Short mmCIF file of C-alpha atoms in Angstrom, two decimals:
data_model
loop_
_atom_site.label_atom_id
_atom_site.label_comp_id
_atom_site.label_asym_id
_atom_site.label_seq_id
_atom_site.Cartn_x
_atom_site.Cartn_y
_atom_site.Cartn_z
CA MET A 13 -166.84 -14.54 41.93
CA ASP A 14 -168.50 -13.34 45.16
CA THR A 15 -172.27 -13.78 45.59
CA LYS A 16 -173.04 -10.10 45.15
CA THR A 17 -171.28 -9.99 41.76
CA THR A 18 -172.98 -13.24 40.69
CA ILE A 19 -176.39 -11.75 41.53
CA LEU A 20 -175.64 -8.56 39.58
CA ASN A 21 -174.35 -10.42 36.51
CA THR A 22 -177.32 -12.80 36.53
CA ALA A 23 -179.81 -9.95 36.94
CA LEU A 24 -178.16 -7.99 34.11
CA LYS A 25 -178.46 -10.99 31.79
CA LEU A 26 -182.13 -11.62 32.65
CA PHE A 27 -183.04 -7.92 32.39
CA ASN A 28 -181.35 -7.59 28.99
CA GLU A 29 -182.98 -10.74 27.63
CA GLY A 30 -186.51 -9.92 28.82
CA ASN A 31 -187.70 -7.06 30.98
CA THR A 32 -187.13 -6.09 34.61
CA GLN A 33 -190.72 -6.80 35.69
CA ALA A 34 -190.64 -10.38 34.38
CA ALA A 35 -187.41 -11.10 36.28
CA THR A 36 -188.49 -11.23 39.93
CA THR A 37 -185.94 -11.56 42.72
CA ASN A 38 -186.99 -15.24 42.96
CA HIS A 39 -186.16 -15.77 39.28
CA ILE A 40 -182.82 -14.01 39.70
CA ALA A 41 -181.95 -16.13 42.78
CA ALA A 42 -182.85 -19.36 40.95
CA ALA A 43 -180.80 -18.40 37.87
CA ALA A 44 -177.86 -17.44 40.10
CA GLY A 45 -178.11 -20.82 41.92
CA ILE A 46 -178.72 -19.30 45.35
CA SER A 47 -181.67 -19.14 47.74
CA PRO A 48 -184.07 -16.17 47.74
CA GLY A 49 -183.00 -15.52 51.35
CA ASN A 50 -179.37 -15.26 50.30
CA LEU A 51 -180.31 -12.77 47.56
CA HIS A 52 -182.29 -10.66 50.00
CA TYR A 53 -179.34 -10.64 52.41
CA HIS A 54 -177.40 -8.75 49.69
CA PHE A 55 -180.19 -6.71 48.06
CA LYS A 56 -183.38 -5.48 49.72
CA ASN A 57 -185.39 -5.68 46.48
CA ARG A 58 -185.19 -5.50 42.68
CA GLU A 59 -184.94 -1.69 42.75
CA ALA A 60 -181.74 -2.02 44.82
CA ILE A 61 -180.28 -4.37 42.17
CA ILE A 62 -181.23 -1.98 39.36
CA ARG A 63 -179.73 0.97 41.22
CA ARG A 64 -176.48 -0.94 41.79
CA LEU A 65 -176.31 -1.86 38.09
CA TYR A 66 -176.79 1.80 37.21
CA GLU A 67 -173.92 2.72 39.56
CA LYS A 68 -171.73 0.09 37.88
CA MET A 69 -172.48 1.54 34.46
CA ARG A 70 -171.81 5.05 35.77
CA ARG A 71 -168.40 3.91 37.03
CA GLU A 72 -167.59 2.54 33.57
CA PHE A 73 -168.40 5.95 32.10
CA THR A 74 -166.06 7.68 34.54
CA LEU A 75 -163.25 5.38 33.37
CA LEU A 76 -163.43 7.07 29.97
CA PRO A 77 -160.67 9.65 29.37
CA ASP A 78 -161.33 12.71 31.52
CA ALA A 79 -159.75 15.16 29.06
CA TYR A 80 -162.07 16.77 26.53
CA PRO A 81 -161.78 15.38 22.99
CA GLN A 82 -159.76 17.81 20.87
CA SER A 83 -160.74 16.66 17.37
CA ALA A 84 -163.79 15.41 15.48
CA SER A 85 -162.46 11.83 15.41
CA ASP A 86 -161.77 11.97 19.18
CA LEU A 87 -165.32 13.08 19.81
CA VAL A 88 -166.73 10.30 17.64
CA GLY A 89 -164.41 7.80 19.38
CA VAL A 90 -165.70 8.78 22.83
CA HIS A 91 -169.26 8.20 21.66
CA GLN A 92 -168.31 4.80 20.32
CA ARG A 93 -167.29 3.86 23.87
CA VAL A 94 -170.38 5.47 25.43
CA LEU A 95 -172.71 3.49 23.16
CA GLU A 96 -170.77 0.27 23.84
CA ILE A 97 -171.19 0.65 27.60
CA GLN A 98 -174.86 1.50 27.16
CA TRP A 99 -175.30 -1.60 25.03
CA LYS A 100 -173.97 -3.73 27.88
CA TYR A 101 -176.69 -2.29 30.14
CA ARG A 102 -179.33 -1.96 27.43
CA PHE A 103 -182.28 -3.00 29.64
CA PHE A 104 -181.75 0.25 31.51
CA TYR A 105 -182.25 2.53 28.50
CA ARG A 106 -185.02 0.38 27.09
CA GLU A 107 -187.08 0.87 30.26
CA LEU A 108 -185.59 4.20 31.25
CA LEU A 109 -188.65 6.35 31.96
CA PHE A 110 -190.54 3.43 33.45
CA LEU A 111 -187.71 2.56 35.86
CA LEU A 112 -187.32 6.19 36.91
CA SER A 113 -191.06 6.55 37.54
CA ARG A 114 -190.82 3.64 40.00
CA ASP A 115 -187.76 4.79 41.92
CA PRO A 116 -187.56 8.48 42.92
CA GLU A 117 -184.01 8.03 44.27
CA LEU A 118 -182.78 6.66 40.94
CA LYS A 119 -184.67 9.41 39.12
CA THR A 120 -182.91 12.15 41.10
CA ILE A 121 -179.46 10.64 40.46
CA TYR A 122 -180.18 10.07 36.78
CA GLN A 123 -181.52 13.58 36.18
CA GLN A 124 -178.44 15.06 37.89
CA ASP A 125 -176.20 12.89 35.72
CA THR A 126 -178.07 13.91 32.56
CA ARG A 127 -177.74 17.61 33.37
CA ALA A 128 -174.01 17.17 34.09
CA GLN A 129 -173.55 15.23 30.83
CA ARG A 130 -175.34 17.97 28.88
CA GLU A 131 -173.06 20.63 30.41
CA ARG A 132 -170.04 18.52 29.54
CA ILE A 133 -171.18 18.15 25.92
CA VAL A 134 -171.73 21.92 25.61
CA ALA A 135 -168.24 22.57 27.07
CA ILE A 136 -166.66 20.06 24.64
CA LEU A 137 -168.41 21.67 21.66
CA ARG A 138 -167.25 25.16 22.74
CA GLN A 139 -163.71 23.83 23.04
CA LEU A 140 -163.94 22.31 19.53
CA GLU A 141 -165.18 25.63 18.15
CA HIS A 142 -162.26 27.37 19.89
CA ASN A 143 -159.87 24.82 18.30
CA GLY A 144 -161.23 25.55 14.81
CA VAL A 145 -162.82 22.10 14.54
CA MET A 146 -166.40 23.36 14.48
CA ASP A 147 -168.16 26.40 13.12
CA PHE A 148 -171.63 27.20 14.53
CA ARG A 149 -172.94 29.29 11.73
CA TYR A 150 -176.60 29.33 12.84
CA ASP A 151 -178.14 30.55 16.11
CA ASN A 152 -178.64 27.97 18.87
CA VAL A 153 -176.55 25.31 17.10
CA LEU A 154 -174.78 24.50 20.37
CA GLU A 155 -178.08 23.81 22.16
CA TYR A 156 -179.35 21.84 19.19
CA LEU A 157 -176.26 19.64 18.96
CA ALA A 158 -176.20 19.00 22.72
CA ASP A 159 -179.84 17.85 22.63
CA MET A 160 -179.34 15.64 19.61
CA ILE A 161 -176.21 13.96 20.98
CA LEU A 162 -177.98 13.26 24.28
CA LEU A 163 -181.07 12.02 22.46
CA ILE A 164 -178.99 9.58 20.39
CA GLU A 165 -176.95 8.48 23.43
CA GLN A 166 -180.02 7.68 25.46
CA PHE A 167 -182.51 6.37 22.92
CA TRP A 168 -180.58 4.92 20.02
CA SER A 169 -180.70 1.32 21.19
CA SER A 170 -184.43 1.65 21.92
CA TYR A 171 -185.01 3.13 18.48
CA MET A 172 -183.10 0.30 16.79
CA GLN A 173 -185.25 -2.25 18.57
CA LEU A 174 -188.37 -0.57 17.19
CA CYS A 175 -187.18 -0.50 13.60
CA ASP A 176 -186.38 -4.18 13.38
CA ALA A 177 -186.50 -7.15 15.66
CA SER A 178 -182.71 -7.47 15.69
CA ASP A 179 -180.96 -6.70 18.95
CA SER A 180 -177.34 -6.74 17.94
CA PRO A 181 -174.23 -4.69 18.72
CA VAL A 182 -174.00 -3.79 15.00
CA ASP A 183 -176.51 -1.06 15.84
CA ILE A 184 -173.84 0.69 17.90
CA GLU A 185 -171.88 1.50 14.75
CA LYS A 186 -174.98 3.02 13.21
CA GLY A 187 -175.60 5.15 16.31
CA VAL A 188 -172.00 6.43 16.21
CA LEU A 189 -172.48 7.23 12.51
CA ARG A 190 -175.64 9.20 13.31
CA ILE A 191 -173.73 11.30 15.86
CA GLU A 192 -171.04 11.93 13.27
CA GLU A 193 -173.66 12.96 10.70
CA THR A 194 -175.30 15.31 13.20
CA LEU A 195 -171.97 17.08 13.72
CA ARG A 196 -170.90 17.08 10.04
CA PRO A 197 -172.63 20.24 8.75
CA TYR A 198 -170.84 22.17 11.51
CA LEU A 199 -167.33 20.77 11.04
CA THR A 200 -164.74 23.02 9.41
CA PRO A 201 -163.12 21.83 6.14
CA SER A 202 -159.91 20.84 7.98
CA ALA A 203 -161.91 18.86 10.58
CA LEU A 204 -163.78 17.03 7.82
CA ARG A 205 -160.43 16.06 6.28
CA GLU A 206 -159.10 14.91 9.65
CA LEU A 207 -162.19 12.75 10.21
CA ALA A 208 -162.01 11.21 6.73
CA ASP A 209 -158.28 10.45 7.19
CA THR A 210 -158.90 8.74 10.56
CA GLU A 211 -161.65 6.59 9.08
CA LYS A 212 -159.47 5.55 6.15
CA GLY A 213 -156.51 4.87 8.47
CA MET B 18 -220.30 9.38 27.28
CA ASP B 19 -220.58 5.60 27.00
CA THR B 20 -218.84 3.38 29.55
CA LYS B 21 -216.14 2.23 27.12
CA THR B 22 -215.12 5.82 26.34
CA THR B 23 -215.19 6.73 30.04
CA ILE B 24 -212.86 3.81 30.82
CA LEU B 25 -210.44 4.79 28.04
CA ASN B 26 -210.38 8.47 29.07
CA THR B 27 -209.86 7.58 32.73
CA ALA B 28 -207.10 5.10 31.93
CA LEU B 29 -205.34 7.63 29.68
CA LYS B 30 -205.38 10.22 32.48
CA LEU B 31 -204.03 7.75 35.09
CA PHE B 32 -201.36 6.37 32.73
CA ASN B 33 -200.15 9.87 31.80
CA GLU B 34 -200.03 11.02 35.43
CA GLY B 35 -198.22 7.98 36.78
CA ASN B 36 -197.28 4.77 35.00
CA THR B 37 -199.27 1.89 33.51
CA GLN B 38 -198.17 -0.65 36.12
CA ALA B 39 -199.31 1.50 39.06
CA ALA B 40 -202.76 1.93 37.47
CA THR B 41 -204.38 -1.51 37.84
CA THR B 42 -207.77 -2.25 36.29
CA ASN B 43 -209.24 -1.90 39.80
CA HIS B 44 -207.79 1.61 40.10
CA ILE B 45 -209.12 2.52 36.67
CA ALA B 46 -212.59 1.18 37.50
CA ALA B 47 -212.67 3.11 40.81
CA ALA B 48 -211.55 6.34 39.13
CA ALA B 49 -214.14 5.85 36.39
CA GLY B 50 -216.87 5.30 39.02
CA ILE B 51 -217.76 1.80 37.82
CA SER B 52 -217.35 -1.72 39.24
CA PRO B 53 -214.32 -3.89 38.31
CA GLY B 54 -216.80 -6.37 36.79
CA ASN B 55 -218.20 -3.68 34.51
CA LEU B 56 -214.68 -2.75 33.37
CA HIS B 57 -213.82 -6.38 32.64
CA TYR B 58 -217.03 -6.70 30.63
CA HIS B 59 -215.57 -4.09 28.23
CA PHE B 60 -211.84 -4.90 28.46
CA LYS B 61 -210.27 -8.26 29.24
CA ASN B 62 -207.23 -6.70 30.92
CA ARG B 63 -204.96 -3.64 31.06
CA GLU B 64 -203.15 -4.71 27.87
CA ALA B 65 -206.47 -4.55 25.99
CA ILE B 66 -207.01 -0.98 27.25
CA ILE B 67 -203.49 0.05 26.21
CA ARG B 68 -203.93 -1.53 22.78
CA ARG B 69 -207.23 0.31 22.27
CA LEU B 70 -205.60 3.62 23.30
CA TYR B 71 -202.83 2.99 20.78
CA GLU B 72 -205.46 2.38 18.08
CA LYS B 73 -207.18 5.65 19.02
CA MET B 74 -203.90 7.52 18.68
CA ARG B 75 -203.25 5.81 15.36
CA ARG B 76 -206.63 6.97 14.09
CA GLU B 77 -205.77 10.55 15.05
CA PHE B 78 -202.58 10.27 12.98
CA THR B 79 -204.52 9.07 9.96
CA LEU B 80 -206.72 12.18 10.22
CA LEU B 81 -203.67 14.28 9.32
CA PRO B 82 -203.58 15.47 5.69
CA ASP B 83 -202.84 12.51 3.46
CA ALA B 84 -201.01 14.56 0.80
CA TYR B 85 -197.26 14.84 1.18
CA PRO B 86 -196.03 18.21 2.48
CA GLN B 87 -194.67 20.22 -0.43
CA SER B 88 -192.60 22.81 1.43
CA ALA B 89 -190.31 23.05 4.46
CA SER B 90 -192.95 24.90 6.48
CA ASP B 91 -195.57 22.25 5.57
CA LEU B 92 -193.23 19.51 6.78
CA VAL B 93 -192.57 21.33 10.05
CA GLY B 94 -196.32 21.93 10.44
CA VAL B 95 -197.11 18.22 10.09
CA HIS B 96 -194.60 17.41 12.81
CA GLN B 97 -196.15 20.00 15.07
CA ARG B 98 -199.41 18.01 14.83
CA VAL B 99 -197.65 14.64 15.24
CA LEU B 100 -195.94 15.79 18.45
CA GLU B 101 -199.20 17.25 19.77
CA ILE B 102 -201.02 13.94 19.31
CA GLN B 103 -198.11 12.06 20.90
CA TRP B 104 -198.21 14.45 23.85
CA LYS B 105 -201.86 13.54 24.43
CA TYR B 106 -200.82 9.84 24.68
CA ARG B 107 -197.43 10.50 26.28
CA PHE B 108 -197.55 7.49 28.66
CA PHE B 109 -197.26 5.33 25.58
CA TYR B 110 -193.95 6.77 24.37
CA ARG B 111 -192.60 7.07 27.90
CA GLU B 112 -193.01 3.31 28.43
CA LEU B 113 -192.74 2.32 24.78
CA LEU B 114 -190.19 -0.52 24.87
CA PHE B 115 -191.49 -1.85 28.14
CA LEU B 116 -195.10 -1.98 26.88
CA LEU B 117 -194.03 -3.69 23.66
CA SER B 118 -192.00 -6.28 25.56
CA ARG B 119 -195.16 -7.24 27.47
CA ASP B 120 -197.52 -7.47 24.50
CA PRO B 121 -196.28 -9.27 21.36
CA GLU B 122 -199.45 -8.32 19.44
CA LEU B 123 -198.91 -4.60 20.14
CA LYS B 124 -195.22 -4.98 19.29
CA THR B 125 -196.02 -6.44 15.86
CA ILE B 126 -198.50 -3.65 15.05
CA TYR B 127 -196.15 -0.95 16.33
CA GLN B 128 -193.13 -2.23 14.39
CA GLN B 129 -195.20 -2.39 11.19
CA ASP B 130 -196.39 1.17 11.79
CA THR B 131 -192.83 2.38 12.43
CA ARG B 132 -191.54 0.81 9.21
CA ALA B 133 -194.45 2.37 7.27
CA GLN B 134 -193.81 5.76 8.87
CA ARG B 135 -190.11 5.54 7.97
CA GLU B 136 -190.96 4.76 4.35
CA ARG B 137 -193.37 7.67 4.29
CA ILE B 138 -190.71 10.05 5.65
CA VAL B 139 -188.20 8.88 3.02
CA ALA B 140 -190.81 9.37 0.25
CA ILE B 141 -191.63 12.88 1.54
CA LEU B 142 -187.93 13.83 1.64
CA ARG B 143 -187.42 12.56 -1.93
CA GLN B 144 -190.41 14.60 -3.06
CA LEU B 145 -188.99 17.70 -1.34
CA GLU B 146 -185.66 17.16 -3.08
CA HIS B 147 -187.51 16.81 -6.37
CA ASN B 148 -189.32 20.11 -5.63
CA GLY B 149 -186.03 21.93 -5.05
CA VAL B 150 -186.76 22.33 -1.31
CA MET B 151 -183.92 20.09 -0.14
CA ASP B 152 -180.44 19.34 -1.35
CA PHE B 153 -178.79 16.13 -0.07
CA ARG B 154 -175.22 17.03 -0.66
CA TYR B 155 -173.67 14.19 1.39
CA ASP B 156 -174.09 10.43 1.01
CA ASN B 157 -176.80 8.76 3.07
CA VAL B 158 -178.40 12.04 4.11
CA LEU B 159 -181.85 10.64 3.35
CA GLU B 160 -181.32 7.67 5.69
CA TYR B 161 -179.82 9.94 8.33
CA LEU B 162 -182.72 12.42 8.23
CA ALA B 163 -185.35 9.65 8.31
CA ASP B 164 -183.74 8.13 11.41
CA MET B 165 -183.39 11.46 13.19
CA ILE B 166 -186.97 12.54 12.49
CA LEU B 167 -188.27 9.19 13.75
CA LEU B 168 -185.99 9.36 16.80
CA ILE B 169 -187.29 12.83 17.69
CA GLU B 170 -190.91 11.84 17.02
CA GLN B 171 -190.73 8.81 19.27
CA PHE B 172 -188.43 9.90 22.07
CA TRP B 173 -188.59 13.68 22.37
CA SER B 174 -191.15 13.74 25.18
CA SER B 175 -189.17 11.08 27.08
CA TYR B 176 -185.98 13.06 26.62
CA MET B 177 -187.59 16.26 27.89
CA GLN B 178 -188.75 14.47 31.01
CA LEU B 179 -185.19 13.38 31.70
CA CYS B 180 -183.70 16.85 31.35
CA ASP B 181 -185.99 18.54 33.83
CA ALA B 182 -188.88 17.55 36.01
CA SER B 183 -191.34 19.64 33.97
CA ASP B 184 -193.92 17.78 31.98
CA SER B 185 -195.51 20.52 29.90
CA PRO B 186 -196.72 20.92 26.32
CA VAL B 187 -194.16 23.74 25.86
CA ASP B 188 -191.70 20.92 25.13
CA ILE B 189 -193.59 20.18 21.91
CA GLU B 190 -192.46 23.50 20.42
CA LYS B 191 -188.88 22.61 21.25
CA GLY B 192 -189.22 19.19 19.59
CA VAL B 193 -190.63 20.80 16.44
CA LEU B 194 -187.70 23.25 16.47
CA ARG B 195 -185.25 20.35 16.73
CA ILE B 196 -186.79 18.70 13.65
CA GLU B 197 -186.51 22.02 11.81
CA GLU B 198 -182.85 22.35 12.84
CA THR B 199 -182.15 18.79 11.69
CA LEU B 200 -183.48 19.64 8.23
CA ARG B 201 -181.92 23.12 8.00
CA PRO B 202 -178.43 22.27 6.68
CA TYR B 203 -180.13 20.46 3.77
CA LEU B 204 -182.69 23.10 2.80
CA THR B 205 -182.04 25.09 -0.36
CA PRO B 206 -181.67 28.90 -0.04
CA SER B 207 -185.20 29.46 -1.40
CA ALA B 208 -186.64 26.91 1.08
CA LEU B 209 -184.83 28.65 3.96
CA ARG B 210 -186.42 31.94 2.88
CA GLU B 211 -189.86 30.35 2.63
CA LEU B 212 -189.51 28.89 6.14
CA ALA B 213 -188.32 32.21 7.61
CA ASP B 214 -191.23 34.08 5.92
CA THR B 215 -193.79 31.58 7.27
CA GLU B 216 -192.43 31.94 10.79
CA LYS B 217 -192.53 35.74 10.60
CA GLY B 218 -196.04 35.70 9.17
#
């Protein structure tokens, strides 16, 4: 593994286990078995490490299938993967607003990404309605569902850590279930059957 | 105003405007027009100030009506007040996980409060079902609704700040609407009418 990757992996581990402010660049260098000078040759400061980790996570998201999910079980499956990736970088969501308040560059990128993700969710939901998978029988259901999916995506792991002291990937399954339950009242009877069949299968 | 109150009000303003780590006790003392020594006479450190602000917020919550809401519009009304109080102390929710990771004492109190709040929400929902206001036609709806209400309560203001750069109390109305929309599929026809009538009135 090259030094840059070692630094990133070490920082990710320390950030996830504690918090970003407790893990100084000196701590990260020591845990990575390199000198502080060597770390600073690769990364100007901790913010640069955090930004690079965010970019890594972003790249993992873009590796997800580009095509829109065409069924309820597809949509749930995509969110399973999203929550898994977010779990890997859980320090980021745990400290989200704090990290963004300290780094205007990261904040701009993240807000752009969030807006793009919201537009994508709305487009997917419209497609699912068009396919007869969903039925938005109340006003503003589309806006409501987009907000709730984004809220769960971004804050589920933080919420789980508040409810109990556990910090385990089991919580991912529960987050995926909550997304499914949010969609359920708006699924058509055939989509509900399809989802139940997939889960049995 | 006594010095202690002045310190707390000044700290709250600075924390809300920026972040808790940027506002050192020296900054708070300067903004409050007192010496750092005077501040430290009242509060050992920044954590003590944050903990006292949390206790103040907690006291405001306990001033809410103690009786369980008996109708859909009552339940929505209570959440309007909850989100308003949280808005006043928004720095706390914005940095929630980070602050808890730095202060084990605060973490213990907050986790106890969250568990108690969850139990209260479940009890209220059961009461509403008993009153014919709600109808939990799927399995686990009670658990789902309790999680979603708590998720919105704790993370709505953070979520709003991610979606756009605005930081305005208008977002509270939207959070209340999202709670209402979460409940809607499980309200009985008569409860839906009652809610619509209250909103028209």
